[in-house]
Amino acid sequence: MKATAVAPANIAFIKYWGKKDEALRLPLNASISMNLSEAYTKTTVEFSKEFTSDQVEFFDAKSLDPQEILRVSKHLDRLREMKGVSLRAKVATKNTFPKSSGIASSASGFAALTVAGSVALGLSLSEKELSILARIGSGSACRSVPDGFVEWKTGDTSEESYAYSLYPSSYWDLCDVLVIVASSEKKISSTKGHEAVQASLFFHSRLMSLSERIERVKEGLKKRDLGILGPAIEKEAINMHAVMMTQTPALFYWTSATMDSIHAVIRWREEGLQVYFTIDAGPNIHLICEAKDAKVVAQKAETIHGVEQVIINKPARGAHLV
Ligand code: PMV
């Protein structure tokens, strides 16, 4: 009744921002991402009749927000219900990167929890079922279940909204040079942010313009052409953050170091380096380049004022048992 799973964080090339069903976490639009090799969560779940309540241990965290423990416990309830048991669990979890700073910590966290928890209970679930369950825990977690480059279909029902692999991790030597400019937890969670999207005047036009960017991202992936993929993902990141900044309350995730990094990327590109940026719900910036350029990009990123850490990620497989 005990299992350990590893699940990668993922970087969204096309972002999930806004839900059409809050409780089920059904997104308003499809999204596309890449799993990250060096940013992952490792989680062990053990069920036992000796435990009187669910216990959650987060390695490195001084104290855990009771809301967060409740969210984990609720997710375990979904698994318990499927198995028809009421056993309580002990969850021990560890990240290789700062939690809640926009590196999709809840994505890797809920994907790892779903896989470890279901196996510990002896449930035998398909990748699609695991992706659906992970989605209900935390939307983007569904994209951390399949391998490599992943698409999450919108879907009108829970059964229709899951992620699947577009291409395996070995498909393209793309790198995500993750530039950490703030490792502190963000003040407003993405869960809260999603709820306020409709307040942005730009949200409707975002949805209207998405299908074109989705096609460009798919074409870039298909042709393994960064010259097509890169501009589309940058445009997409700027578009999502424009919506965030014009919501009520407004969300300003970028810091001056984020902005300096954006300017630097544009400058490096003018100098001939093929690198593009994208940013999720936080100040940290992801520099997308081909593997041959990753070291140079990382070295350059380290010189930017305010940069705390730089991590080179390759495409990674999805959540799996260890
Ligand atoms: O899954 P959530 O609720 O943490 O939302 C993720 C939102 C973004 O990171 C901004 C975009 C995405 O698709 O990952």
Coordinates of C-alpha atoms and ligand atoms in Angstrom, one line a residue:
M1 CA 0.0 0.0 0.0
K2 CA 3.0 2.3 -0.6
A3 CA 4.3 3.7 -3.9
T4 CA 6.6 6.5 -5.1
A5 CA 6.3 8.4 -8.3
V6 CA 8.2 11.1 -10.1
A7 CA 6.4 13.7 -12.2
P8 CA 8.0 16.6 -14.2
A9 CA 6.9 20.2 -14.1
N10 CA 5.9 21.4 -17.6
I11 CA 6.3 24.6 -19.4
A12 CA 3.3 25.8 -21.4
F13 CA 4.0 26.8 -25.0
I14 CA 0.2 27.6 -25.3
K15 CA -1.1 28.6 -21.9
Y16 CA -4.1 27.4 -19.9
W17 CA -5.6 30.6 -18.5
G18 CA -9.3 30.5 -17.5
K19 CA -11.7 27.8 -16.7
K20 CA -15.2 27.0 -18.0
D21 CA -15.8 24.7 -15.0
E22 CA -14.2 25.7 -11.7
A23 CA -14.8 22.5 -9.8
L24 CA -13.8 20.1 -12.6
R25 CA -11.0 22.5 -13.8
L26 CA -12.2 22.3 -17.4
P27 CA -10.1 24.9 -19.4
L28 CA -11.5 27.5 -21.7
N29 CA -8.9 26.6 -24.3
A30 CA -6.6 23.8 -25.3
S31 CA -2.9 24.1 -24.2
I32 CA 0.4 22.6 -25.3
S33 CA 3.5 22.0 -23.1
M34 CA 6.9 20.3 -22.7
N35 CA 7.8 18.3 -19.7
L36 CA 11.0 19.4 -17.9
S37 CA 13.8 17.0 -17.0
E38 CA 15.3 18.8 -14.1
A39 CA 12.3 20.3 -12.4
Y40 CA 10.2 17.6 -10.9
T41 CA 8.4 16.3 -7.8
K42 CA 9.0 13.0 -6.1
T43 CA 6.1 11.8 -4.0
T44 CA 5.6 8.8 -1.8
V45 CA 2.1 7.8 -0.7
E46 CA 1.4 5.1 1.9
F47 CA -2.1 4.0 3.0
S48 CA -2.5 2.3 6.3
K49 CA -5.2 1.5 8.7
E50 CA -2.9 2.7 11.4
F51 CA -3.1 6.3 10.2
T52 CA -6.0 8.2 11.8
S53 CA -5.7 11.2 9.4
D54 CA -3.9 12.2 6.2
Q55 CA -0.5 13.5 6.9
V56 CA 1.4 15.6 4.3
E57 CA 5.1 16.1 4.7
F58 CA 6.8 18.6 2.4
F59 CA 10.5 18.3 2.4
D60 CA 12.2 21.7 2.9
A61 CA 9.0 23.5 3.8
K62 CA 8.9 25.0 7.3
S63 CA 5.2 24.7 7.6
L64 CA 2.4 23.8 5.2
D65 CA -0.6 25.9 4.6
P66 CA -3.7 24.0 6.0
Q67 CA -5.5 24.7 2.7
E68 CA -2.8 22.9 0.8
I69 CA -3.1 19.9 3.0
L70 CA -6.8 19.9 2.5
R71 CA -6.3 20.0 -1.3
V72 CA -4.1 17.0 -1.1
S73 CA -6.5 15.2 1.2
K74 CA -9.4 15.9 -1.2
H75 CA -7.4 14.5 -4.0
L76 CA -6.8 11.3 -2.0
D77 CA -10.6 11.2 -1.4
R78 CA -11.1 10.9 -5.1
L79 CA -8.8 7.9 -5.2
R80 CA -10.3 6.3 -2.1
E81 CA -13.7 6.7 -3.6
M82 CA -12.7 4.9 -6.8
K83 CA -11.3 2.0 -4.7
G84 CA -14.1 2.1 -2.2
V85 CA -11.9 2.4 0.9
S86 CA -11.5 4.9 3.7
L87 CA -7.8 4.3 4.6
R88 CA -5.9 7.4 5.5
A89 CA -2.5 8.2 4.0
K90 CA 1.0 9.5 4.7
V91 CA 2.3 11.7 1.8
A92 CA 6.0 12.7 1.6
T93 CA 6.9 15.0 -1.2
K94 CA 10.0 16.8 -2.5
N95 CA 10.6 19.2 -5.3
T96 CA 13.9 19.9 -7.2
F97 CA 12.8 23.5 -7.6
P98 CA 11.1 26.3 -5.6
K99 CA 7.5 25.6 -4.8
S100 CA 4.6 28.0 -5.9
S101 CA 6.8 30.4 -7.8
G102 CA 5.3 29.7 -11.2
I103 CA 7.3 26.6 -12.2
A104 CA 4.1 24.6 -12.2
S105 CA 4.9 23.0 -8.8
S106 CA 1.3 22.0 -8.4
A107 CA 1.4 20.4 -11.9
S108 CA 4.3 18.1 -11.0
G109 CA 2.9 17.7 -7.5
F110 CA -0.5 16.6 -8.4
A111 CA 0.7 14.4 -11.3
A112 CA 3.1 12.6 -8.9
L113 CA 0.4 12.4 -6.2
T114 CA -2.1 10.9 -8.6
V115 CA 0.3 8.2 -9.9
A116 CA 1.8 7.2 -6.5
G117 CA -1.6 7.4 -4.8
S118 CA -3.5 5.3 -7.3
V119 CA -0.7 2.6 -7.4
A120 CA -0.5 2.5 -3.6
L121 CA -4.2 1.8 -3.5
G122 CA -3.9 -1.0 -6.2
L123 CA -5.9 0.9 -8.8
S124 CA -5.0 0.1 -12.3
L125 CA -5.6 3.3 -14.3
S126 CA -4.8 4.2 -17.9
E127 CA -2.7 7.2 -18.8
K128 CA -5.9 9.0 -19.9
E129 CA -7.6 8.3 -16.5
L130 CA -4.5 9.4 -14.6
S131 CA -4.4 12.6 -16.7
I132 CA -8.1 13.3 -16.0
L133 CA -7.6 12.8 -12.2
A134 CA -4.5 14.9 -12.1
R135 CA -6.4 17.7 -13.9
I136 CA -9.1 17.7 -11.2
G137 CA -6.4 18.1 -8.6
S138 CA -4.6 21.0 -10.5
G139 CA -5.4 21.8 -14.1
S140 CA -2.0 21.8 -15.7
A141 CA -1.0 18.7 -13.8
C142 CA -2.8 16.7 -16.5
R143 CA 0.0 17.7 -18.9
S144 CA 2.6 16.2 -16.6
V145 CA 1.3 12.7 -17.0
P146 CA 2.0 11.9 -20.7
D147 CA 5.5 11.8 -22.3
G148 CA 7.4 14.7 -23.8
F149 CA 5.5 17.3 -25.8
V150 CA 1.9 17.3 -24.7
E151 CA -1.5 18.7 -25.7
W152 CA -4.4 19.1 -23.3
K153 CA -7.7 19.0 -25.1
T154 CA -10.4 21.4 -23.8
G155 CA -13.3 19.0 -23.7
D156 CA -16.9 19.7 -22.7
T157 CA -17.0 16.9 -20.0
S158 CA -14.6 15.6 -17.5
E159 CA -14.0 12.5 -19.6
E160 CA -13.1 14.6 -22.7
S161 CA -10.6 16.9 -21.0
Y162 CA -7.2 15.1 -20.7
A163 CA -3.7 15.4 -22.0
Y164 CA -1.9 13.2 -24.5
S165 CA 1.5 13.0 -25.9
L166 CA 2.0 14.8 -29.3
Y167 CA 5.7 13.6 -29.5
P168 CA 7.9 11.7 -27.1
S169 CA 10.7 13.4 -25.2
S170 CA 13.3 12.0 -27.6
Y171 CA 11.6 13.8 -30.6
W172 CA 13.5 17.1 -30.5
D173 CA 16.6 18.3 -28.6
L174 CA 14.9 21.4 -27.4
C175 CA 16.0 22.9 -24.1
D176 CA 14.3 25.0 -21.5
V177 CA 16.9 27.1 -19.8
L178 CA 14.9 28.0 -16.6
V179 CA 16.0 31.3 -15.2
I180 CA 14.9 31.6 -11.5
V181 CA 14.7 35.3 -10.5
A182 CA 12.5 34.7 -7.4
S183 CA 12.2 31.5 -5.4
S184 CA 9.7 32.9 -2.9
E185 CA 6.0 31.8 -3.1
K186 CA 3.7 33.9 -5.2
K187 CA 1.1 36.0 -3.4
I188 CA -1.8 35.1 -5.6
S189 CA -2.2 31.5 -6.7
S190 CA -3.0 30.6 -10.2
T191 CA -6.3 29.0 -9.0
K192 CA -7.4 32.5 -7.9
G193 CA -6.0 34.1 -11.1
H194 CA -8.0 31.7 -13.4
E195 CA -11.2 32.8 -11.6
A196 CA -10.8 36.5 -12.6
V197 CA -10.0 36.2 -16.3
Q198 CA -13.4 37.4 -17.5
A199 CA -12.7 40.7 -15.9
S200 CA -10.0 41.4 -18.5
L201 CA -11.2 43.4 -21.6
F202 CA -8.6 41.4 -23.6
F203 CA -9.7 37.9 -22.6
H204 CA -12.2 37.6 -25.4
S205 CA -9.7 38.6 -28.0
R206 CA -7.2 36.3 -26.5
L207 CA -9.6 33.3 -27.0
M208 CA -10.4 34.5 -30.6
S209 CA -6.7 34.7 -31.5
L210 CA -5.6 31.4 -30.0
S211 CA -6.3 28.9 -32.7
E212 CA -3.8 30.6 -35.0
R213 CA -1.1 30.4 -32.4
I214 CA -2.0 26.8 -31.6
E215 CA -1.5 26.0 -35.3
R216 CA 1.9 27.7 -35.4
V217 CA 3.1 25.9 -32.3
K218 CA 2.0 22.6 -33.7
E219 CA 3.6 23.4 -37.0
G220 CA 6.9 24.4 -35.3
L221 CA 6.8 21.1 -33.3
K222 CA 6.0 19.0 -36.4
K223 CA 8.8 20.6 -38.4
R224 CA 11.1 20.8 -35.4
D225 CA 11.6 24.5 -36.5
L226 CA 12.4 26.9 -33.7
G227 CA 12.0 29.8 -36.1
I228 CA 8.3 28.9 -36.3
L229 CA 7.8 27.7 -32.7
G230 CA 9.7 30.5 -30.9
P231 CA 7.9 33.6 -32.1
A232 CA 4.5 31.9 -31.5
I233 CA 5.3 30.9 -27.9
E234 CA 6.7 34.4 -27.1
K235 CA 3.5 36.0 -28.5
E236 CA 1.4 33.6 -26.4
A237 CA 3.3 34.4 -23.2
I238 CA 2.9 38.2 -23.7
N239 CA -0.7 37.7 -24.6
M240 CA -1.5 35.7 -21.4
H241 CA 0.3 38.2 -19.2
A242 CA -1.5 41.1 -20.9
V243 CA -4.7 39.4 -19.8
M244 CA -3.3 38.8 -16.3
M245 CA -2.3 42.5 -15.9
T246 CA -5.8 43.7 -17.0
Q247 CA -7.8 41.3 -14.7
T248 CA -9.4 42.5 -11.5
P249 CA -7.4 42.3 -9.3
A250 CA -4.5 42.8 -11.7
L251 CA -1.8 40.2 -11.6
F252 CA 1.7 41.5 -12.1
Y253 CA 3.9 38.4 -11.9
W254 CA 6.9 40.0 -13.6
T255 CA 9.7 41.6 -11.7
S256 CA 12.5 43.9 -12.9
A257 CA 14.7 40.9 -13.3
T258 CA 12.0 39.3 -15.6
M259 CA 11.9 42.4 -17.7
D260 CA 15.7 42.6 -17.9
S261 CA 15.7 39.0 -19.0
I262 CA 13.2 39.7 -21.8
H263 CA 15.3 42.6 -23.1
A264 CA 18.4 40.4 -22.9
V265 CA 16.8 37.6 -25.0
I266 CA 15.8 40.1 -27.6
R267 CA 19.4 41.5 -27.7
W268 CA 20.9 38.0 -27.9
R269 CA 18.6 37.2 -30.8
E270 CA 19.7 40.3 -32.7
E271 CA 23.3 39.1 -32.1
G272 CA 22.4 35.8 -33.8
L273 CA 21.5 33.4 -30.9
Q274 CA 18.3 31.6 -31.6
V275 CA 16.5 31.8 -28.2
Y276 CA 12.9 32.7 -27.2
F277 CA 11.2 33.3 -23.9
T278 CA 8.0 32.2 -22.2
I279 CA 6.7 32.8 -18.7
D280 CA 4.0 31.0 -16.7
A281 CA 2.3 32.3 -13.6
G282 CA 5.3 33.8 -11.8
P283 CA 8.4 36.0 -12.4
N284 CA 10.7 33.2 -13.5
I285 CA 11.5 33.1 -17.2
H286 CA 12.0 30.1 -19.5
L287 CA 14.4 30.4 -22.4
I288 CA 13.7 28.0 -25.2
C289 CA 16.6 27.1 -27.4
E290 CA 18.1 24.1 -29.1
A291 CA 20.4 21.8 -27.1
K292 CA 23.5 23.1 -29.0
D293 CA 22.9 26.6 -27.7
A294 CA 21.8 25.8 -24.1
K295 CA 25.1 26.2 -22.4
V296 CA 25.8 29.6 -24.0
V297 CA 22.2 30.7 -23.1
A298 CA 22.6 29.6 -19.5
Q299 CA 26.0 31.3 -19.2
K300 CA 24.6 34.5 -20.5
A301 CA 21.5 34.3 -18.3
E302 CA 23.7 33.9 -15.2
T303 CA 25.1 37.4 -15.8
I304 CA 21.7 39.1 -15.6
H305 CA 21.2 41.1 -12.4
G306 CA 18.8 39.4 -10.0
V307 CA 19.1 35.9 -11.4
E308 CA 19.3 33.4 -8.5
Q309 CA 19.7 30.1 -10.4
V310 CA 19.7 28.7 -13.9
I311 CA 18.6 25.2 -14.7
I312 CA 19.0 23.6 -18.1
N313 CA 16.0 21.3 -18.8
K314 CA 15.6 18.8 -21.6
P315 CA 12.2 17.3 -22.7
A316 CA 11.2 14.7 -20.2
R317 CA 9.0 11.7 -19.9
G318 CA 5.8 12.0 -18.0
A319 CA 4.8 10.9 -14.5
H320 CA 6.1 7.4 -13.6
L321 CA 6.7 5.1 -10.7
V322 CA 10.2 4.8 -9.3
Ligands
PMV1 O1 -2.6 24.5 -13.3 P1 -2.6 25.9 -12.7 O2 -3.8 26.3 -12.0 O3 -1.3 26.1 -11.8 O4 -2.5 27.0 -13.9 C1 -1.3 27.1 -14.7 C2 -1.4 28.4 -15.4 C3 -0.1 28.7 -16.2 O5 1.0 28.2 -15.7 C4 0.0 30.2 -16.2 C5 -0.3 28.3 -17.7 C6 -0.1 26.9 -18.0 O6 -0.8 26.4 -18.9 O7 0.7 26.2 -17.3

